[in-house]
Every structure is written in structure tokens, then in C-alpha cells.
Coordinates of C-alpha atoms and ligand atoms in Angstrom, one line a residue:
X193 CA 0.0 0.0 0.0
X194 CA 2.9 2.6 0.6
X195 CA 5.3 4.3 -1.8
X196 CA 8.2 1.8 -1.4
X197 CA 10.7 4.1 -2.6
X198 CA 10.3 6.1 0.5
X199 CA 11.8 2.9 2.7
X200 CA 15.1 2.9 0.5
X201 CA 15.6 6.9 1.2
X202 CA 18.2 7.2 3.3
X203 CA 16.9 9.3 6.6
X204 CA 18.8 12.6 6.5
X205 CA 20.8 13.2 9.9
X206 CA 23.0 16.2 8.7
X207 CA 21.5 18.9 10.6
X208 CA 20.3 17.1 13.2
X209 CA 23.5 15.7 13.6
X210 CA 25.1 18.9 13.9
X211 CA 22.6 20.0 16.3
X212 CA 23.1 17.4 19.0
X213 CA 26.8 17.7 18.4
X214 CA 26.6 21.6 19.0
X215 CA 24.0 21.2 22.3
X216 CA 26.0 18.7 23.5
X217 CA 29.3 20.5 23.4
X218 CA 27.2 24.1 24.7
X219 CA 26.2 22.0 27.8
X220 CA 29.6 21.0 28.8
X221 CA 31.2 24.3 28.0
X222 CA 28.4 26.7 29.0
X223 CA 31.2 29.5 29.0
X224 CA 32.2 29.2 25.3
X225 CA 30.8 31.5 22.5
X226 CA 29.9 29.0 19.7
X227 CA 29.4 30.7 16.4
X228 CA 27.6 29.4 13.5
X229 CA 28.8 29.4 10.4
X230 CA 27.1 26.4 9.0
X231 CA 23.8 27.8 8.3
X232 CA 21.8 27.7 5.0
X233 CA 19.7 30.1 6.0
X234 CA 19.7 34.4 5.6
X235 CA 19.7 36.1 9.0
X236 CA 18.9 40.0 7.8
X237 CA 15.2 41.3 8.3
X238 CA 13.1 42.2 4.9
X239 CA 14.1 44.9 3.2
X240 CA 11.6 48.2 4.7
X241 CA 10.4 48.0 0.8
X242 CA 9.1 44.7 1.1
X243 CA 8.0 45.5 4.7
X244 CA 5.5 48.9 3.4
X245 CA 4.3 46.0 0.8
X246 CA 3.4 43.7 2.8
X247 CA 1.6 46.4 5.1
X248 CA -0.1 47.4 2.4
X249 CA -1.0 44.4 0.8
X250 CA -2.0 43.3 4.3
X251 CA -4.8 46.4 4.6
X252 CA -6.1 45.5 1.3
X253 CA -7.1 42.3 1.9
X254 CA -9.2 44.1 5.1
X255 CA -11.4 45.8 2.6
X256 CA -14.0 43.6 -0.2
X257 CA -13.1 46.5 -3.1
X258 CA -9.2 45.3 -2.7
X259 CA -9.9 42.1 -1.1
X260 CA -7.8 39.2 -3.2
X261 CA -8.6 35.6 -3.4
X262 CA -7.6 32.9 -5.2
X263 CA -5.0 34.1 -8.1
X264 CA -4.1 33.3 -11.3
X265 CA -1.9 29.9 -10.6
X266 CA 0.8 30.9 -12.9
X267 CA 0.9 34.0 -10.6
X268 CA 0.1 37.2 -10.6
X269 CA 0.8 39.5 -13.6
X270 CA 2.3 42.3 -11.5
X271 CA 5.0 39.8 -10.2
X272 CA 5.6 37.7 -13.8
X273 CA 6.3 41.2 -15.8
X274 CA 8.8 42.6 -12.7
X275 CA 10.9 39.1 -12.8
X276 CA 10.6 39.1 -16.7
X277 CA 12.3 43.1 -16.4
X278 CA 13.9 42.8 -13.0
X279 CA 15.8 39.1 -13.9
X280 CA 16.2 39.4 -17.0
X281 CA 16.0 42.0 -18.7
X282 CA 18.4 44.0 -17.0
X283 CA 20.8 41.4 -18.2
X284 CA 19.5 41.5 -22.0
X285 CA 18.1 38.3 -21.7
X286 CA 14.3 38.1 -23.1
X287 CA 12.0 35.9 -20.7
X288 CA 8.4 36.1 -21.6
X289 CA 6.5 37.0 -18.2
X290 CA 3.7 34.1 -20.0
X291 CA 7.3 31.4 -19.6
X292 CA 7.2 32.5 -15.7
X293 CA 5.8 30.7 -13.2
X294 CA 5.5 31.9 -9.8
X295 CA 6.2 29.4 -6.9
X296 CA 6.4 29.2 -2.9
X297 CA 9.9 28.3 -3.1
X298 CA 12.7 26.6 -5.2
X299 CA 12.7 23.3 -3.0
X300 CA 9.1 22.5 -3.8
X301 CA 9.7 23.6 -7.9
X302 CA 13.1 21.7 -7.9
X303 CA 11.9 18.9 -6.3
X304 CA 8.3 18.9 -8.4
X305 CA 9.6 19.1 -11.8
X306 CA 10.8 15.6 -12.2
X307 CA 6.5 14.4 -12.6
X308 CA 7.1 15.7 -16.1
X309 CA 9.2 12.9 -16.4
X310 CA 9.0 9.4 -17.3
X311 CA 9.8 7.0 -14.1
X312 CA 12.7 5.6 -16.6
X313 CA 14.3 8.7 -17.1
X314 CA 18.1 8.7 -16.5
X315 CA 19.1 11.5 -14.0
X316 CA 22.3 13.3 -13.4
X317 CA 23.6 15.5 -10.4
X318 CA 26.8 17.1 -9.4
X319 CA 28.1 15.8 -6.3
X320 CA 28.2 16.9 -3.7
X321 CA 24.7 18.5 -4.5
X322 CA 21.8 19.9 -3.4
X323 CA 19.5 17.1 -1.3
X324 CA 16.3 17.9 -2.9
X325 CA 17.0 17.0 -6.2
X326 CA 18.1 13.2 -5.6
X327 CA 15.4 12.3 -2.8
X328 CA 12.8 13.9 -4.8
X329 CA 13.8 11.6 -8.0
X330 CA 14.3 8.8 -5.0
X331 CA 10.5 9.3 -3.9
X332 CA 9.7 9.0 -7.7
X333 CA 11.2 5.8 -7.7
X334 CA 13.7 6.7 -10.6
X335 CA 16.6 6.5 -8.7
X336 CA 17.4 2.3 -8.5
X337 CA 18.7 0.9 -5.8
X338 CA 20.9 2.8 -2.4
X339 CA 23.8 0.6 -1.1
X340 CA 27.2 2.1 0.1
X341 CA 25.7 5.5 0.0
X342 CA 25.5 5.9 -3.5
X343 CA 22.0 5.3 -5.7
X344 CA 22.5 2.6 -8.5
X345 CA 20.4 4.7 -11.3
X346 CA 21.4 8.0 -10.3
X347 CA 25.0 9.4 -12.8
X348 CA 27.1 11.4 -10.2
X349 CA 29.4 14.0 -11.9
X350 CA 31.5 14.0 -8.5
X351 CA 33.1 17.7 -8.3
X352 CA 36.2 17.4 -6.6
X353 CA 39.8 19.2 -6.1
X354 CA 41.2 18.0 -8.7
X355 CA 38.6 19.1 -11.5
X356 CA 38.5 22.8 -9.8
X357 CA 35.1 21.2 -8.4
X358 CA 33.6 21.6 -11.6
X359 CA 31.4 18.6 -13.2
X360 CA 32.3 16.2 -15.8
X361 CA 30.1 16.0 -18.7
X362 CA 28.3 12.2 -18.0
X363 CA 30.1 9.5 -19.8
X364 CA 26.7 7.9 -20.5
X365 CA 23.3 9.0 -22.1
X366 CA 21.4 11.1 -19.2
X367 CA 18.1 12.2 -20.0
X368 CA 18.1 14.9 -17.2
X369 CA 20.6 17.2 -15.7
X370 CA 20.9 19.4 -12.7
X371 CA 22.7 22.0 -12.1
X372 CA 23.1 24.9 -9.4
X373 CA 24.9 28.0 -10.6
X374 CA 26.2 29.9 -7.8
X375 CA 26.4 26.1 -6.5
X376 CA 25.6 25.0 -2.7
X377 CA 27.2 23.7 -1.2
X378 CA 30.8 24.4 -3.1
X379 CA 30.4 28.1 -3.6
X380 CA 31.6 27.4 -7.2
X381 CA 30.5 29.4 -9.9
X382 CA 30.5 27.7 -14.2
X383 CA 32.0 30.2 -16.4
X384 CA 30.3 31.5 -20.0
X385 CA 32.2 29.1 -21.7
X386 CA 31.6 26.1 -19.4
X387 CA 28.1 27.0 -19.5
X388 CA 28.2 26.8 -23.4
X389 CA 29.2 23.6 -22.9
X390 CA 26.4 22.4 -20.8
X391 CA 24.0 23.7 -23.5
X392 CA 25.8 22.1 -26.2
X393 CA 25.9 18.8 -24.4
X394 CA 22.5 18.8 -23.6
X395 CA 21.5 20.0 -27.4
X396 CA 23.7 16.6 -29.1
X397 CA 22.7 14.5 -26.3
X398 CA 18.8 15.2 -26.1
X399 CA 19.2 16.0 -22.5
X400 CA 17.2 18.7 -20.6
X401 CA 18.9 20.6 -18.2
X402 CA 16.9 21.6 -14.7
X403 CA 19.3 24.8 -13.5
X404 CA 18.7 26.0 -10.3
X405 CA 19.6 29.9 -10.1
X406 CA 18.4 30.6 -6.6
X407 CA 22.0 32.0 -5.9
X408 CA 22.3 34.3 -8.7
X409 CA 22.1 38.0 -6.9
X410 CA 25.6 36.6 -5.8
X411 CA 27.5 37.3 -8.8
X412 CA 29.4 40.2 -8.8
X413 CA 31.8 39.2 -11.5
X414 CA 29.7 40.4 -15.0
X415 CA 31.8 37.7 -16.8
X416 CA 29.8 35.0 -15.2
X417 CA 25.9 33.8 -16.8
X418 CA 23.2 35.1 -14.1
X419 CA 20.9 32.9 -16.2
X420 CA 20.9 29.9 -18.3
X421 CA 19.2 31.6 -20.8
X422 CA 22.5 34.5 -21.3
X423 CA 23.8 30.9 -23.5
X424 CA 22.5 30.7 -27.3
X425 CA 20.1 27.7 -27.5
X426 CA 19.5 27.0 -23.9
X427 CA 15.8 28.4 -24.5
X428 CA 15.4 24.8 -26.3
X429 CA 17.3 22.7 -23.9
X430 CA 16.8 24.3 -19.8
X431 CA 14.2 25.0 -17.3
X432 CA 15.8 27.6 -15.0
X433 CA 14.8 28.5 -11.3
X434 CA 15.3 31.6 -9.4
X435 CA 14.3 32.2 -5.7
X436 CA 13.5 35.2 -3.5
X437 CA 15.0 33.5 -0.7
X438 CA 18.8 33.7 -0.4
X439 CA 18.2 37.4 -3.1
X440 CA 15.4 39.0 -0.4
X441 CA 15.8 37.2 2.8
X442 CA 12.4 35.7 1.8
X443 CA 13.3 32.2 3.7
X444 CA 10.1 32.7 5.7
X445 CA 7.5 34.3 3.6
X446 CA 8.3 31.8 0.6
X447 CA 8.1 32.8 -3.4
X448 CA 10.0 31.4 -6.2
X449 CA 9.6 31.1 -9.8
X450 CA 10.2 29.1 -12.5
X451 CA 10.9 29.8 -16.3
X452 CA 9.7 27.2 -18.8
X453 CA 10.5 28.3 -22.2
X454 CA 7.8 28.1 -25.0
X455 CA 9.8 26.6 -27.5
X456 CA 11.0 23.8 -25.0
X457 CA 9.5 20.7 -26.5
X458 CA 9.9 17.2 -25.3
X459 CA 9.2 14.6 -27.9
X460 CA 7.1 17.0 -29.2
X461 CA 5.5 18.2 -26.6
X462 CA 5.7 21.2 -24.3
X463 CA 7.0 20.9 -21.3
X464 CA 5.3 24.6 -20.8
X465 CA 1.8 23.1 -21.4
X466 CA 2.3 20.4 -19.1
X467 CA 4.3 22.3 -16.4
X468 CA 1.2 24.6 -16.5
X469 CA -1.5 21.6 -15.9
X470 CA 0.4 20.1 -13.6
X471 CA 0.3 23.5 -11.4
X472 CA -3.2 24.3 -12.5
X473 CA -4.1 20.8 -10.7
X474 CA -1.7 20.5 -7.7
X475 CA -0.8 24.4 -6.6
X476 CA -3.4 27.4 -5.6
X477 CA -0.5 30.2 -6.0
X478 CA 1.8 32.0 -3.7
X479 CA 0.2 34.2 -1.2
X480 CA -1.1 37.8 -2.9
X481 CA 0.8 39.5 0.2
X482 CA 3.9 37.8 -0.6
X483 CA 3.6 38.1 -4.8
X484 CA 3.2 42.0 -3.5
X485 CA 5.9 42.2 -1.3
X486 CA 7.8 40.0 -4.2
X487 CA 7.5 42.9 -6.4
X488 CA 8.8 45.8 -4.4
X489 CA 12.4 44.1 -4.4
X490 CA 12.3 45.7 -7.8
X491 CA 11.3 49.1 -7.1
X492 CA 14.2 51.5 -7.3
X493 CA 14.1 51.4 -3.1
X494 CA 13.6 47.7 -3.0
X495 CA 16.8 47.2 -5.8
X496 CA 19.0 49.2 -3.2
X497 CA 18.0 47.6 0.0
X498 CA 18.3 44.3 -1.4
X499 CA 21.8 44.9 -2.8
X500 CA 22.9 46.2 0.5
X501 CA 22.0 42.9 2.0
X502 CA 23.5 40.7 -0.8
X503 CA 26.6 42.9 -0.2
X504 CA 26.8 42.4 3.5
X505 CA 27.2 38.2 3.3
X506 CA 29.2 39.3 0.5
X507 CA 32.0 40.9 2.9
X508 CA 31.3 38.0 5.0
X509 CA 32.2 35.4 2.6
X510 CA 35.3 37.8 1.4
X511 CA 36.4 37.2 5.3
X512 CA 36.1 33.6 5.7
X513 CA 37.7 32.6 2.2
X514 CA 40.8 35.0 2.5
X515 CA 41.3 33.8 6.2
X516 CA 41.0 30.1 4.8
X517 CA 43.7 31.2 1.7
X518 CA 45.5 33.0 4.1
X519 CA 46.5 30.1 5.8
X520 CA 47.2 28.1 3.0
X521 CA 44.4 26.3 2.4
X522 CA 43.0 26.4 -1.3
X523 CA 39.3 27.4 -0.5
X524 CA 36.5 27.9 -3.5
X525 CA 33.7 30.0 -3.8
X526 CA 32.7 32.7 -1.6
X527 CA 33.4 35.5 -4.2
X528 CA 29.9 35.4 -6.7
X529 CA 28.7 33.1 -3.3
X530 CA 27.6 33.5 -0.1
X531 CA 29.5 29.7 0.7
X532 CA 33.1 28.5 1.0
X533 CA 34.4 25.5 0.3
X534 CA 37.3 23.4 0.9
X535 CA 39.4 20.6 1.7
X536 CA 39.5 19.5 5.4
X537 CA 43.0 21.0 6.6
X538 CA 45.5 17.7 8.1
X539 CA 43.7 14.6 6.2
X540 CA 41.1 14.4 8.3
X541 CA 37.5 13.7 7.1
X542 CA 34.2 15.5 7.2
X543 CA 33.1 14.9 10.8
X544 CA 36.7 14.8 11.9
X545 CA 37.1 18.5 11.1
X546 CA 33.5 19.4 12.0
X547 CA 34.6 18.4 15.5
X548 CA 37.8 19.5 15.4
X549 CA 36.8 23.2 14.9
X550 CA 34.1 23.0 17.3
X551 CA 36.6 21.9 20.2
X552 CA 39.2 23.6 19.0
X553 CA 37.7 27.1 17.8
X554 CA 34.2 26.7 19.0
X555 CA 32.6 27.4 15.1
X556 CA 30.0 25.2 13.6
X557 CA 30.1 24.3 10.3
X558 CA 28.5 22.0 7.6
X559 CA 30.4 18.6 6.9
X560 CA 30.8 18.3 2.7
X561 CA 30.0 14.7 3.6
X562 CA 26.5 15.4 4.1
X563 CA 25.9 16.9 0.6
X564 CA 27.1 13.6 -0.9
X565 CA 29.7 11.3 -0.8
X566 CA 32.1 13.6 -3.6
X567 CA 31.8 15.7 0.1
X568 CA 33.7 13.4 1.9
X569 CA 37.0 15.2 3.1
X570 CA 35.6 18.6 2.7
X571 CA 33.4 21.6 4.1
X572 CA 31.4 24.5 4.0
X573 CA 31.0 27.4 5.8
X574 CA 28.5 30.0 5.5
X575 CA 28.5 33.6 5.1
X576 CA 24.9 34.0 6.2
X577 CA 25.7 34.7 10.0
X578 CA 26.5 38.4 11.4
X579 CA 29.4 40.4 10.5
X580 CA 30.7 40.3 14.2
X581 CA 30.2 36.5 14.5
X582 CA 31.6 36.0 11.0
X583 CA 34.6 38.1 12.0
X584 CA 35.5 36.7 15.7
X585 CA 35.0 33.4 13.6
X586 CA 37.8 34.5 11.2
X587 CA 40.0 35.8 13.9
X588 CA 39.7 32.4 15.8
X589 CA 40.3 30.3 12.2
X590 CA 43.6 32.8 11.9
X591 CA 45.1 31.6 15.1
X592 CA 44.2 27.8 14.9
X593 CA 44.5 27.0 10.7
X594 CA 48.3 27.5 10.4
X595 CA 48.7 24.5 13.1
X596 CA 47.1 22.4 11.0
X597 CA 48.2 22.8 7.4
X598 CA 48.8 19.9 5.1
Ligands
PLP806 C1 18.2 27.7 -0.5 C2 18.2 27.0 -1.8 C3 17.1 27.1 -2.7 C4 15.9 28.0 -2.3 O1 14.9 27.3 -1.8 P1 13.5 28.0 -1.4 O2 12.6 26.8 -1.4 O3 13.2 28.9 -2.5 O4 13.7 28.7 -0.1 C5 17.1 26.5 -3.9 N1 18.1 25.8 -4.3 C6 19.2 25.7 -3.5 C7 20.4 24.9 -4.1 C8 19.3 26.3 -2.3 O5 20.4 26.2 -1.5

């Protein structure tokens, strides 16, 4: 009677894990100042833009002449048209706001899109990677087998020192890819050119790439694609995803969106049309407060405030990664990312380090281990604490990384 995929799943300890570890060590050393730096999500209040909207769109629904119901389940107009201009084209990219479909976040549209597919459809990730996007094409029951911590039917393009933690095209077909451009966990950003190749591979190999953009406000460096679509032909070959979570400390109040390109057929058919029923059927919209208070992130207040807050985990992840290379170790990311990356300093593994820094420095990081077994041996740290904790964090890895090189 159940879904028997969901037995093979692995159950996901990581930040649980971390959290006993952390309480555990607070209890016996109720003195010590831990500071957390392995955090995923944004710690900045809303912009006051998105604030008045949400005021406002709060007093409207008190009255029946501006009261809102249900909305349009592709979204509201208001919102498609200001990501259409606001995303894209302020980067000369042209994104119909009719390809744009306004979600309540990036996990549920990342992890939804694989229904479009057949349950036989091959699947490939980078690894380490993103959780949602293997467990979700787990559930499906696409995914084979899990022994040994790896899933028979899933292609793992493992990302690791020595390729510059970049992904290898697959050496077999793949009918779907994934990718995550500013990544998480590894910080790591693909070039134009590596992007071109994505799009090539994808147009000689009939594969449809599923690019998650939800770090893209990070990019500082113009050289580097903010979308997908920047590359000739992708409109034919990717889905892309954006969030307003990690761009507008949105975490809590949920919106996302997804871009589905008109002339992206399938065997013929449109993965627009079908994206579109399968929303019509299964999602009511994103709240009309939070579609409003979505849209003032790209009013000429709204486009400030939100840069100023991009800019602020920016100088945070500046801090970490220079103290990291400062010490010799050969971090990634953390310039077009709001996450660093690297090697755990002295051979020791994942949890060995995670431990090490707590007892040793008293800062809480993510194991690379728990993004997928390509993680093993490394870890992330986040730039989405406080300036003050991310700098006493810095000063304390200063004084305890040199030790420990090699
Ligand atoms: C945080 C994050 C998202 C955003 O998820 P929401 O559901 O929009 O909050 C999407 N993809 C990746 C890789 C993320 O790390």
C-alpha cells in the first residue's frame, strides 16, 4: 500500500546531527561562545520596501473592493512582468512573463519538476549536491537501488579538487541534468564558456537541463551567466529556477519562480503546457501579500535595500575565504557566493574536522560529507551569520588553521 521508494531513502541526519553535536558540546562548556557558520539560511530582516508592501497588501485584503482571493496559478501578472524586467532583462536576456511561473519556493519547484518525467528517465547531479534533487527523483522511484551511499540509477558528476570542483560532462546517455549556478554547497560558480558547454551537451545528447539559479544576486563578476538563458540555444534545452529567498531574505515568507520556455519541446511536446496543468491541478498560488511584497524588491528602493544585503554576506564570505587562503588552504567560492568551500586542513575527514573546529575554535560548520559522498573530506562554511560573528569566527580560524596545514 505505501510508496516503497520512500523505505530505501536514506533518513537525513545532517543537521540534526550537527545540532546534537553543537547542544552537547554548549552543555559541557556553557562559557564558550559557539558561532555558526554552517547555516543555509539568511539572517537580515526584509528589506523596509518589502515591509510597506506587505503592510499594504495586508490592509487590502481588510477591505472587499481590494480584497484578493484565489489568483491566477501561474501568478500574478504584476510579479511575472517585474521578474521578466527585474531578472532578466536588465541582463539582455528576453523571458516572456507568459514562460514564468510563480512558486512558494525553489525546493518545492526543484523537487516537483521531475513528474514531467518518465519514471525511466536517466538523471544526473553534481556531487556533492543539493539534497532535494536526488530524494525527490528517489520518492519518484527513478533512482534504482541505495547501497554504500550511493543510488544505482542516479549518474554522479562528483566535483572534486582535482577538477577545480567543476562537473564532468556524464560518460553515458542522461536524459536529465541538474545544475546549481552559484552552486551549494561548493560556492563554485560555471563560467560562459563552461556554461556553453552544458548547453551544447544537452542540445547533441537530447538532455534537458533543470538549473537552479536561486543563488544568482551573488554574482558580482559580469563575466559570469546570471541565467541559463544569457547561452544561445539553452531556450530549447533548460528549465531555469530563481528564488526570492537567499536574493530577499524571503526564507520565511516563501516565493520562487520558474521559467519554462515556450519553444522547449519534449518529444514534441511542451513541457510549458504540461508544467502549466500540472500547477493548475496540484498548486493554488503563492500568497497575494507575498507576490506584492515580491515585487517591491524591484522598485528603485527595494533594488538598493536588497543589494545592500547581498553585499553584506558578501563581505562576510570575502572574510572567511581570505582567512582560509590565508592560511594556505585552497578554498573555493565565496566571491559570486555566499558559501566557501574546501578541503579539510591535516587529512582528516568531514566529521573529523566538524569536531575538530568546534573543540578547537568553538565554530559550527557543515560537513561536505553530508551533501554527498564527492563531500567526503571537505566543508562549508557560511557567510549567512553576522558580521561580528563571521569576523571573531575569522580571527579564531587565523590563530588555529596555520597548526594544522597539510
Ligand atoms: C536555498 C536554496 C534554494 C531556495 O529554496 P527555497 O525553497 O526557494 O527557499 C534553492 N536551491 C538551492 C540549491 C538552495 O540552496
Amino acid at each position: 500500500m505505501l510508496n516503497e521508494e520512500f523505505q530505501k531513502i536514506p533518513s537525513s541526519y545532517l543537521f540534526s546531527d550537527i545540532a546534537k553535536k553543537v547542544g552537547k558540546y554548549q552543555e559541557t562548556h556553557p562559557d564558550q561562545q559557539v558561532l555558526r557558520l554552517g547555516i543555509g539560511d539568511v539572517t537580515l530582516p526584509l528589506a523596509p520596501a518589502v515591509v510597506a508592501a506587505l503592510h499594504e497588501a495586508v490592509d487590502e485584503q481588510a477591505s472587499s473592493e481590494t480584497f484578493a482571493g484565489y489568483g491566477p496559478e501561474q501568478g500574478y501578472g504584476f510579479l511575472r512582468e517585474a521578474i521578466a524586467e527585474g531578472e532578466y532583462g536588465v541582463i539582455g536576456v528576453s523571458v516572456d512573463p507568459d514562460e514564468i511561473f510563480v512558486g512558494d519556493g525553489a525546493k518545492s519547484d526543484t523537487g516537483n519538476i521531475q513528474e514531467l518525467f518518465s519514471v525511466d528517465a536517466s538523471v544526473a547531479v553534481a556531487d556533492p549536491v543539493y539534497p532535494v534533487y536526488v530524494d525527490s527523483n528517489a520518492m519518484a522511484g527513478r533512482l534504482g537501488e541505495y547501497r554504500d551511499g550511493t543510488w544505482s540509477n542516479l549518474t554522479y558528476l562528483s566535483c572534486t579538487e582535482a577538477n577545480g570542483y567543476k562537473p564532468p560532462f556524464p560518460s553515458e546517455h542522461v536524459d536529465l541534468i541538474y545544475l546549481c549556478y552559484p552552486n551549494n554547497p561548493t560556492g563554485t560558480t560555471l563560467t560562459r564558456s563552461e556554461l556553453e558547454g552544458w548547453v551544447d551537451y544537452a542540445r547533441h545528447n537530447g538532455s534537458i537541463i533543470l538549473f537552479d539559479a536561486a543563488y544568482r544576486a551573488f554574482i558580482t563578476d559580469d563575466s559570469i551567466p546570471r541565467s541559463i538563458y544569457e547561452i544561445d540555444g539553452a531556450r530549447e534545452v533548460a528549465l531555469e529556477f530563481g528564488s526570492f529567498s537567499k536574493t530577499a531574505g524571503f526564507t520565511g515568507l516563501r516565493c520562487s519562480w520558474t521559467v519554462v520556455p515556450k519553444e522547449l519541446q519534449v518529444e514534441g511536446v511542451s513541457l510549458h503546457a504540461m508544467w502549466n496543468r500540472r500547477q493548475s491541478t496540484k498548486f493554488n498560488g503563492t500568497p497575494y501579500v507575498v507576490q506584492k511584497a515580491a515585487t517591491a524588491i524591484y522598485t528603485p528602493e527595494g533594488r538598493v535595500q536588497v543589494q545592500e544585503a547581498i553585499d553584506y554576506y558578501l563581505r562576510n564570505a570575502a572574510l572567511i575565504r581570505d582567512a582560509l587562503l590565508g592560511s594556505g588552504i585552497e578554498a573555493v567560492g565565496g566571491d559570486n557566493s555566499p558559501y566557501v568551500w574546501f578541503k579539510c586542513p591535516g587529512g582528516m575527514d568531514s566529521w573529523e574536522f566538524f569536531d575538530y573546529l568546534l573543540n578547537n575554535a568553538q565554530i559550527v560548520g557543515t560537513p561536505g560529507v553530508g551533501f554527498g559522498p564527492a563531500g567526503e573530506g571537505q566543508f562549508r562554511l557560511s557567510a549567512f551569520g553576522s558580521f561580528e560573528t563571521t569576523s571573531e569566527a575569522v580571527r579564531r580560524l587565523q590563530a588555529l588553521l596555520p597548526t594544522l596545514k597539510g
